[in-house]
Amino acid sequence: MSTSAATANTAATLARAKADAVEAAAAIARLQQLLETAEADAAAIDRESQPLVAERDALKRQVEAVEARIEAVHKTTAKYATVQDPVIANDGFTYERATITAYINDCRKSGVAARSNQADMELTDEHLYSNSTLRRIVDQLRAIQHPNASAAAATGGNNSRPPQQPQPSHPPQPGGSQFRANAPPFGAQPGTSHQHQFQQRPPAYPANRPPVNSYQLSHHQHSNAAPRGMQPLAPPPPPQQQQQQGPPPGNIPTFRVTNPNSVEVRHLSGNTHPCMRVYGQCNFGDNCAYAKYPIECCLSNLKSRCRYGDQCKELHVEVATVASPPQGASSQQQQQPPTPPSQGASTTSREPGGVNPSASPWQPSGGGIFS
């Protein structure tokens, strides 16, 4: 009796164990199915998140690039906003007038020649003339107000500029208080080309370059008081009278201003050759197509490329009396306008600046911007 009872108990225990095993197997199957579903969901989420992560990284790189450009703009603005009186020296580079003049005077007192560290040539104070293009950029920079400065002005804050430090009288070095005329535009990286950059290279002409002829200017709004170095002229005659008249004595052309509202009209120096103002040098000299134009002229307008038209701040003129070509100049040199200098070009290339190696030596004529 006891044996049969024990057998029955054992059978019941085995049956319960078998049922538990079946339930455990079913639970394991359900868990495995849930695990596979979770893995599939994770893979789908990963596939969907990859483009978002790539977009996030791209936006982050763009933000970093914009911040770097903003920092470059701040540095460029702080650098050029301190310019006081930029002038172009005979080495083709732009300096502060006070700095370059003090350096040349110190060298003269010491009995040594003042030399350019950029062009390795002698510097003289006889060839300094204002860089009006850089001066206009500096004026525009000073007209821009920082948002913090505007808020301080609205609340009555003190926005006065700190006093300028005196300029040292040691040899000019790149990156100091003096500035090269080919400085990049705002936000551009150094060394990049741009239509507003002013590429400057050492000129090929000697330090004792003779002067350039002066010019005469006349238009219907010209005042009776003539600028320095110029003679006051009457309004231009009608077109019929102009055709009957020949070139003025000495082949000095007469020009008519086509944009009387130009800022430069009120600041005429009486000098000529806009190539020298823009590029600092000219290979064609007196044979240049623009040699007799006022130095304040818009060189882009003379090349029919000025996009500002009558709103341009530089001087726009047209020839009222055409002068005959100077003797010894070929028709190709008179008609073909010079091209801007490019990086890597030799100093004897056909570009505004230097001396034409095929032209005859310069003959001094007296007067002009280099006298």
Short mmCIF file of C-alpha atoms in Angstrom, two decimals:
data_model
loop_
_atom_site.label_atom_id
_atom_site.label_comp_id
_atom_site.label_asym_id
_atom_site.label_seq_id
_atom_site.Cartn_x
_atom_site.Cartn_y
_atom_site.Cartn_z
CA MET A 1 0.00 0.00 0.00
CA SER A 2 2.77 2.32 0.86
CA THR A 3 4.61 1.47 -2.34
CA SER A 4 1.67 2.36 -4.55
CA ALA A 5 1.15 5.63 -2.67
CA ALA A 6 4.77 6.60 -3.16
CA THR A 7 4.52 5.81 -6.85
CA ALA A 8 1.45 7.99 -7.15
CA ASN A 9 3.16 10.88 -5.40
CA THR A 10 6.17 10.58 -7.68
CA ALA A 11 3.98 10.59 -10.77
CA ALA A 12 2.15 13.70 -9.56
CA THR A 13 5.43 15.45 -8.87
CA LEU A 14 6.73 14.62 -12.34
CA ALA A 15 3.53 15.88 -13.90
CA ARG A 16 3.80 19.20 -12.07
CA ALA A 17 7.48 19.51 -13.06
CA LYS A 18 6.60 18.84 -16.70
CA ALA A 19 3.90 21.51 -16.61
CA ASP A 20 6.31 23.98 -15.05
CA ALA A 21 8.88 23.21 -17.77
CA VAL A 22 6.32 23.83 -20.50
CA GLU A 23 5.36 27.17 -18.96
CA ALA A 24 9.03 28.15 -18.64
CA ALA A 25 9.65 27.28 -22.29
CA ALA A 26 6.69 29.43 -23.34
CA ALA A 27 7.97 32.33 -21.23
CA ILE A 28 11.43 31.99 -22.76
CA ALA A 29 9.90 32.05 -26.24
CA ARG A 30 7.95 35.19 -25.39
CA LEU A 31 11.09 36.84 -23.98
CA GLN A 32 13.08 35.92 -27.07
CA GLN A 33 10.39 37.41 -29.29
CA LEU A 34 10.37 40.61 -27.23
CA LEU A 35 14.17 40.77 -27.46
CA GLU A 36 14.09 40.44 -31.25
CA THR A 37 11.43 43.16 -31.44
CA ALA A 38 13.54 45.46 -29.25
CA GLU A 39 16.60 44.82 -31.43
CA ALA A 40 14.61 45.66 -34.56
CA ASP A 41 13.30 48.87 -32.96
CA ALA A 42 16.82 49.85 -31.90
CA ALA A 43 18.14 49.27 -35.43
CA ALA A 44 15.31 51.36 -36.90
CA ILE A 45 15.95 54.17 -34.44
CA ASP A 46 19.67 54.06 -35.28
CA ARG A 47 18.93 54.28 -39.01
CA GLU A 48 16.59 57.21 -38.46
CA SER A 49 18.99 59.01 -36.12
CA GLN A 50 22.04 58.82 -38.39
CA PRO A 51 20.84 61.62 -40.75
CA LEU A 52 19.89 63.73 -37.74
CA VAL A 53 23.32 63.22 -36.18
CA ALA A 54 25.00 64.10 -39.48
CA GLU A 55 22.85 67.23 -39.79
CA ARG A 56 23.68 68.19 -36.22
CA ASP A 57 27.41 67.79 -36.88
CA ALA A 58 27.13 69.86 -40.08
CA LEU A 59 25.29 72.63 -38.24
CA LYS A 60 27.90 72.56 -35.50
CA ARG A 61 30.69 72.95 -38.06
CA GLN A 62 28.83 75.82 -39.73
CA VAL A 63 28.37 77.56 -36.39
CA GLU A 64 32.07 77.17 -35.63
CA ALA A 65 32.97 78.56 -39.08
CA VAL A 66 30.64 81.54 -38.60
CA GLU A 67 32.10 82.23 -35.17
CA ALA A 68 35.60 82.11 -36.66
CA ARG A 69 34.58 84.57 -39.40
CA ILE A 70 32.97 86.88 -36.85
CA GLU A 71 36.17 86.81 -34.83
CA ALA A 72 38.15 87.62 -37.99
CA VAL A 73 35.79 90.53 -38.71
CA HIS A 74 36.25 91.85 -35.18
CA LYS A 75 40.03 91.64 -35.52
CA THR A 76 40.00 93.30 -38.95
CA THR A 77 37.67 96.04 -37.74
CA ALA A 78 39.78 96.71 -34.66
CA LYS A 79 42.91 96.79 -36.82
CA TYR A 80 41.70 99.19 -39.51
CA ALA A 81 39.52 101.41 -37.33
CA THR A 82 42.65 102.94 -35.81
CA VAL A 83 43.97 104.22 -39.16
CA GLN A 84 44.45 108.00 -39.10
CA ASP A 85 46.20 109.14 -42.29
CA PRO A 86 47.09 106.26 -44.68
CA VAL A 87 49.59 107.11 -47.41
CA ILE A 88 51.22 105.07 -50.16
CA ALA A 89 55.02 105.18 -50.18
CA ASN A 90 57.32 104.66 -53.13
CA ASP A 91 57.65 100.95 -52.28
CA GLY A 92 53.98 100.42 -53.15
CA PHE A 93 52.83 99.77 -49.57
CA THR A 94 50.46 101.81 -47.40
CA TYR A 95 51.63 103.25 -44.06
CA GLU A 96 50.47 105.73 -41.48
CA ARG A 97 51.84 109.12 -42.50
CA ALA A 98 53.11 109.88 -38.99
CA THR A 99 54.87 106.50 -38.72
CA ILE A 100 56.61 106.51 -42.10
CA THR A 101 57.54 110.20 -41.83
CA ALA A 102 59.04 109.76 -38.36
CA TYR A 103 60.98 106.70 -39.52
CA ILE A 104 62.40 108.50 -42.56
CA ASN A 105 63.31 111.56 -40.47
CA ASP A 106 65.04 109.43 -37.83
CA CYS A 107 67.06 107.65 -40.52
CA ARG A 108 67.95 110.99 -42.13
CA LYS A 109 69.15 112.37 -38.78
CA SER A 110 71.22 109.23 -38.22
CA GLY A 111 72.82 109.55 -41.65
CA VAL A 112 71.53 106.20 -42.93
CA ALA A 113 69.14 105.45 -45.75
CA ALA A 114 65.59 104.54 -44.81
CA ARG A 115 64.82 101.16 -46.32
CA SER A 116 61.57 99.28 -46.78
CA ASN A 117 61.45 95.95 -44.98
CA GLN A 118 58.80 94.71 -47.43
CA ALA A 119 60.38 95.71 -50.75
CA ASP A 120 64.06 96.07 -49.70
CA MET A 121 64.38 99.48 -51.32
CA GLU A 122 65.06 103.01 -50.14
CA LEU A 123 62.10 105.01 -48.83
CA THR A 124 61.72 108.75 -49.40
CA ASP A 125 59.16 111.23 -48.12
CA GLU A 126 58.86 112.83 -51.58
CA HIS A 127 56.53 110.11 -52.87
CA LEU A 128 53.86 109.96 -50.15
CA TYR A 129 50.29 110.51 -51.31
CA SER A 130 47.02 109.73 -49.62
CA ASN A 131 45.32 106.35 -50.04
CA SER A 132 41.79 107.69 -50.43
CA THR A 133 40.31 104.23 -50.97
CA LEU A 134 41.55 102.91 -47.63
CA ARG A 135 40.59 106.20 -45.97
CA ARG A 136 37.00 105.81 -47.19
CA ILE A 137 36.86 102.22 -45.87
CA VAL A 138 38.11 103.42 -42.48
CA ASP A 139 35.46 106.14 -42.39
CA GLN A 140 32.79 103.54 -43.08
CA LEU A 141 34.17 101.35 -40.29
CA ARG A 142 34.03 104.23 -37.83
CA ALA A 143 30.43 104.93 -38.81
CA ILE A 144 29.39 101.42 -37.73
CA GLN A 145 28.22 101.21 -34.11
CA HIS A 146 28.40 98.06 -32.00
CA PRO A 147 25.02 97.00 -30.51
CA ASN A 148 26.42 97.45 -27.00
CA ALA A 149 27.60 100.95 -27.92
CA SER A 150 24.15 101.80 -29.29
CA ALA A 151 22.48 100.56 -26.09
CA ALA A 152 24.91 102.54 -23.98
CA ALA A 153 24.20 105.66 -26.05
CA ALA A 154 20.47 105.19 -25.51
CA THR A 155 21.00 104.98 -21.73
CA GLY A 156 23.41 107.91 -21.64
CA GLY A 157 26.54 105.78 -21.31
CA ASN A 158 30.00 107.03 -22.11
CA ASN A 159 30.98 105.75 -25.55
CA SER A 160 34.02 107.96 -26.04
CA ARG A 161 36.97 106.34 -27.77
CA PRO A 162 40.17 105.73 -25.84
CA PRO A 163 42.99 108.10 -26.74
CA GLN A 164 45.22 106.92 -29.55
CA GLN A 165 48.70 105.78 -28.64
CA PRO A 166 51.57 107.71 -30.28
CA GLN A 167 53.12 105.97 -33.25
CA PRO A 168 56.65 104.54 -32.75
CA SER A 169 59.46 105.78 -34.96
CA HIS A 170 61.11 102.43 -35.67
CA PRO A 171 61.23 100.63 -39.05
CA PRO A 172 57.68 99.77 -40.18
CA GLN A 173 56.80 96.10 -39.84
CA PRO A 174 53.86 94.22 -41.39
CA GLY A 175 50.91 93.82 -39.03
CA GLY A 176 51.64 96.90 -36.89
CA SER A 177 50.09 100.35 -37.02
CA GLN A 178 50.88 100.60 -40.74
CA PHE A 179 48.73 98.76 -43.26
CA ARG A 180 49.33 97.27 -46.67
CA ALA A 181 47.10 98.54 -49.41
CA ASN A 182 46.15 95.00 -50.46
CA ALA A 183 44.38 94.30 -47.16
CA PRO A 184 41.57 91.74 -47.60
CA PRO A 185 37.95 92.84 -47.25
CA PHE A 186 36.01 92.37 -44.06
CA GLY A 187 35.77 88.69 -43.12
CA ALA A 188 38.13 87.48 -45.88
CA GLN A 189 41.12 85.37 -45.03
CA PRO A 190 44.58 86.85 -45.63
CA GLY A 191 46.01 86.00 -49.01
CA THR A 192 42.66 85.54 -50.78
CA SER A 193 41.94 87.49 -53.94
CA HIS A 194 39.00 89.89 -54.11
CA GLN A 195 37.90 92.61 -56.50
CA HIS A 196 38.25 95.22 -53.71
CA GLN A 197 41.72 94.18 -52.68
CA PHE A 198 44.53 96.52 -53.65
CA GLN A 199 47.40 94.29 -54.71
CA GLN A 200 50.67 96.09 -54.08
CA ARG A 201 54.12 94.97 -55.17
CA PRO A 202 57.48 96.73 -55.19
CA PRO A 203 57.58 99.19 -58.12
CA ALA A 204 60.20 98.85 -60.81
CA TYR A 205 60.79 102.57 -61.25
CA PRO A 206 63.70 104.30 -59.48
CA ALA A 207 63.25 106.36 -56.32
CA ASN A 208 63.90 109.61 -58.20
CA ARG A 209 60.99 109.08 -60.59
CA PRO A 210 60.15 112.34 -62.43
CA PRO A 211 56.77 114.03 -61.98
CA VAL A 212 53.55 113.40 -63.83
CA ASN A 213 51.80 116.15 -65.77
CA SER A 214 48.93 117.97 -64.08
CA TYR A 215 45.45 118.30 -65.49
CA GLN A 216 42.64 120.80 -65.87
CA LEU A 217 39.11 120.12 -64.68
CA SER A 218 35.93 122.01 -65.53
CA HIS A 219 32.19 121.44 -65.13
CA HIS A 220 29.06 123.53 -64.67
CA GLN A 221 29.09 123.23 -60.86
CA HIS A 222 32.77 124.00 -60.35
CA SER A 223 33.34 126.87 -57.94
CA ASN A 224 35.51 129.89 -58.67
CA ALA A 225 38.03 128.78 -56.04
CA ALA A 226 40.35 126.29 -57.75
CA PRO A 227 41.93 123.42 -55.76
CA ARG A 228 45.58 123.54 -54.95
CA GLY A 229 47.75 123.14 -58.04
CA MET A 230 44.87 123.86 -60.47
CA GLN A 231 43.66 126.84 -62.45
CA PRO A 232 39.96 127.87 -62.29
CA LEU A 233 38.23 127.28 -65.60
CA ALA A 234 34.99 128.56 -67.09
CA PRO A 235 32.10 126.16 -67.82
CA PRO A 236 32.75 123.99 -70.91
CA PRO A 237 31.56 125.43 -74.26
CA PRO A 238 28.69 123.84 -76.23
CA PRO A 239 29.49 120.65 -78.18
CA GLN A 240 29.76 122.49 -81.50
CA GLN A 241 32.33 124.88 -80.07
CA GLN A 242 34.22 121.98 -78.55
CA GLN A 243 34.48 120.28 -81.93
CA GLN A 244 35.83 123.46 -83.48
CA GLN A 245 38.48 123.87 -80.83
CA GLY A 246 41.71 121.91 -81.00
CA PRO A 247 43.70 120.39 -78.15
CA PRO A 248 44.79 122.94 -75.56
CA PRO A 249 48.43 124.07 -75.54
CA GLY A 250 50.79 121.47 -74.19
CA ASN A 251 48.35 118.60 -74.92
CA ILE A 252 46.70 119.01 -71.48
CA PRO A 253 43.15 117.61 -71.80
CA THR A 254 40.09 119.18 -70.22
CA PHE A 255 37.60 116.95 -68.40
CA ARG A 256 33.95 117.28 -67.49
CA VAL A 257 32.57 115.78 -64.26
CA THR A 258 29.67 113.39 -64.90
CA ASN A 259 28.74 112.77 -61.24
CA PRO A 260 28.84 116.22 -59.57
CA ASN A 261 27.69 114.73 -56.25
CA SER A 262 30.94 112.80 -55.89
CA VAL A 263 32.68 113.26 -52.55
CA GLU A 264 36.05 113.43 -54.28
CA VAL A 265 35.02 116.55 -56.24
CA ARG A 266 35.41 118.55 -53.06
CA HIS A 267 38.89 117.12 -52.37
CA LEU A 268 40.81 117.49 -55.63
CA SER A 269 44.57 117.49 -55.24
CA GLY A 270 45.49 118.58 -58.77
CA ASN A 271 47.49 115.38 -59.33
CA THR A 272 47.01 112.89 -62.14
CA HIS A 273 47.25 109.18 -62.90
CA PRO A 274 44.54 107.18 -61.00
CA CYS A 275 46.57 104.00 -61.62
CA MET A 276 49.14 105.26 -59.12
CA ARG A 277 46.43 105.87 -56.51
CA VAL A 278 44.84 102.43 -56.89
CA TYR A 279 47.85 100.21 -57.61
CA GLY A 280 50.77 102.32 -56.40
CA GLN A 281 52.71 101.87 -59.65
CA CYS A 282 52.29 101.85 -63.45
CA ASN A 283 54.47 100.22 -66.11
CA PHE A 284 53.36 102.65 -68.82
CA GLY A 285 54.20 105.94 -67.12
CA ASP A 286 53.22 108.98 -69.21
CA ASN A 287 52.21 106.63 -72.05
CA CYS A 288 49.45 105.10 -69.91
CA ALA A 289 45.92 105.54 -71.23
CA TYR A 290 44.96 107.11 -67.88
CA ALA A 291 48.11 109.18 -67.26
CA LYS A 292 46.37 112.55 -67.80
CA TYR A 293 43.19 111.76 -65.83
CA PRO A 294 42.78 113.21 -62.32
CA ILE A 295 44.18 110.97 -59.61
CA GLU A 296 40.78 111.06 -57.84
CA CYS A 297 39.07 109.43 -60.85
CA CYS A 298 37.25 106.11 -60.49
CA LEU A 299 39.50 103.67 -62.35
CA SER A 300 36.60 101.21 -62.74
CA ASN A 301 34.58 103.92 -64.49
CA LEU A 302 37.45 104.61 -66.88
CA LYS A 303 37.38 100.89 -67.69
CA SER A 304 33.55 101.01 -68.03
CA ARG A 305 33.19 98.62 -65.10
CA CYS A 306 31.87 100.84 -62.30
CA ARG A 307 28.65 99.35 -60.92
CA TYR A 308 27.69 102.40 -58.84
CA GLY A 309 27.11 104.86 -61.68
CA ASP A 310 26.27 108.40 -60.58
CA GLN A 311 26.09 107.22 -56.94
CA CYS A 312 29.80 106.37 -56.92
CA LYS A 313 31.76 108.35 -54.32
CA GLU A 314 34.81 108.57 -56.59
CA LEU A 315 35.18 111.02 -59.45
CA HIS A 316 33.64 110.20 -62.85
CA VAL A 317 34.86 112.36 -65.75
CA GLU A 318 34.69 112.43 -69.51
CA VAL A 319 37.12 114.15 -71.86
CA ALA A 320 35.79 117.54 -72.98
CA THR A 321 38.79 118.28 -75.24
CA VAL A 322 40.76 115.33 -76.58
CA ALA A 323 44.52 115.79 -76.49
CA SER A 324 46.85 114.30 -79.07
CA PRO A 325 48.85 111.21 -78.07
CA PRO A 326 52.24 111.98 -76.53
CA GLN A 327 55.20 111.57 -78.82
CA GLY A 328 56.99 108.25 -78.73
CA ALA A 329 53.94 106.26 -77.57
CA SER A 330 52.54 103.52 -79.76
CA SER A 331 48.84 103.33 -80.56
CA GLN A 332 48.60 100.02 -78.75
CA GLN A 333 49.91 101.55 -75.53
CA GLN A 334 47.50 104.52 -75.87
CA GLN A 335 44.35 102.51 -76.60
CA GLN A 336 44.82 99.37 -74.53
CA PRO A 337 43.96 100.01 -70.85
CA PRO A 338 46.33 98.53 -68.29
CA THR A 339 45.28 95.42 -66.39
CA PRO A 340 45.46 95.07 -62.58
CA PRO A 341 48.52 93.27 -61.21
CA SER A 342 48.26 89.61 -60.29
CA GLN A 343 50.12 87.47 -57.79
CA GLY A 344 53.23 85.85 -59.14
CA ALA A 345 53.59 88.22 -62.11
CA SER A 346 56.94 89.82 -62.83
CA THR A 347 57.54 93.52 -62.36
CA THR A 348 57.95 93.93 -66.15
CA SER A 349 54.44 92.66 -67.01
CA ARG A 350 51.82 94.94 -68.59
CA GLU A 351 50.13 96.10 -65.40
CA PRO A 352 49.57 99.45 -63.68
CA GLY A 353 52.77 100.05 -61.81
CA GLY A 354 56.51 100.35 -62.40
CA VAL A 355 58.28 101.34 -65.64
CA ASN A 356 57.65 99.92 -69.08
CA PRO A 357 60.96 98.20 -69.91
CA SER A 358 60.48 98.94 -73.62
CA ALA A 359 59.79 102.65 -73.12
CA SER A 360 62.40 105.37 -73.23
CA PRO A 361 63.87 106.71 -69.96
CA TRP A 362 61.78 109.18 -67.99
CA GLN A 363 62.30 112.84 -68.80
CA PRO A 364 61.61 115.26 -65.90
CA SER A 365 58.98 117.84 -66.71
CA GLY A 366 58.45 119.56 -63.32
CA GLY A 367 55.36 119.72 -61.12
CA GLY A 368 52.97 116.90 -60.34
CA ILE A 369 52.54 114.56 -57.44
CA PHE A 370 56.10 113.28 -57.37
CA SER A 371 57.90 116.62 -57.39
#
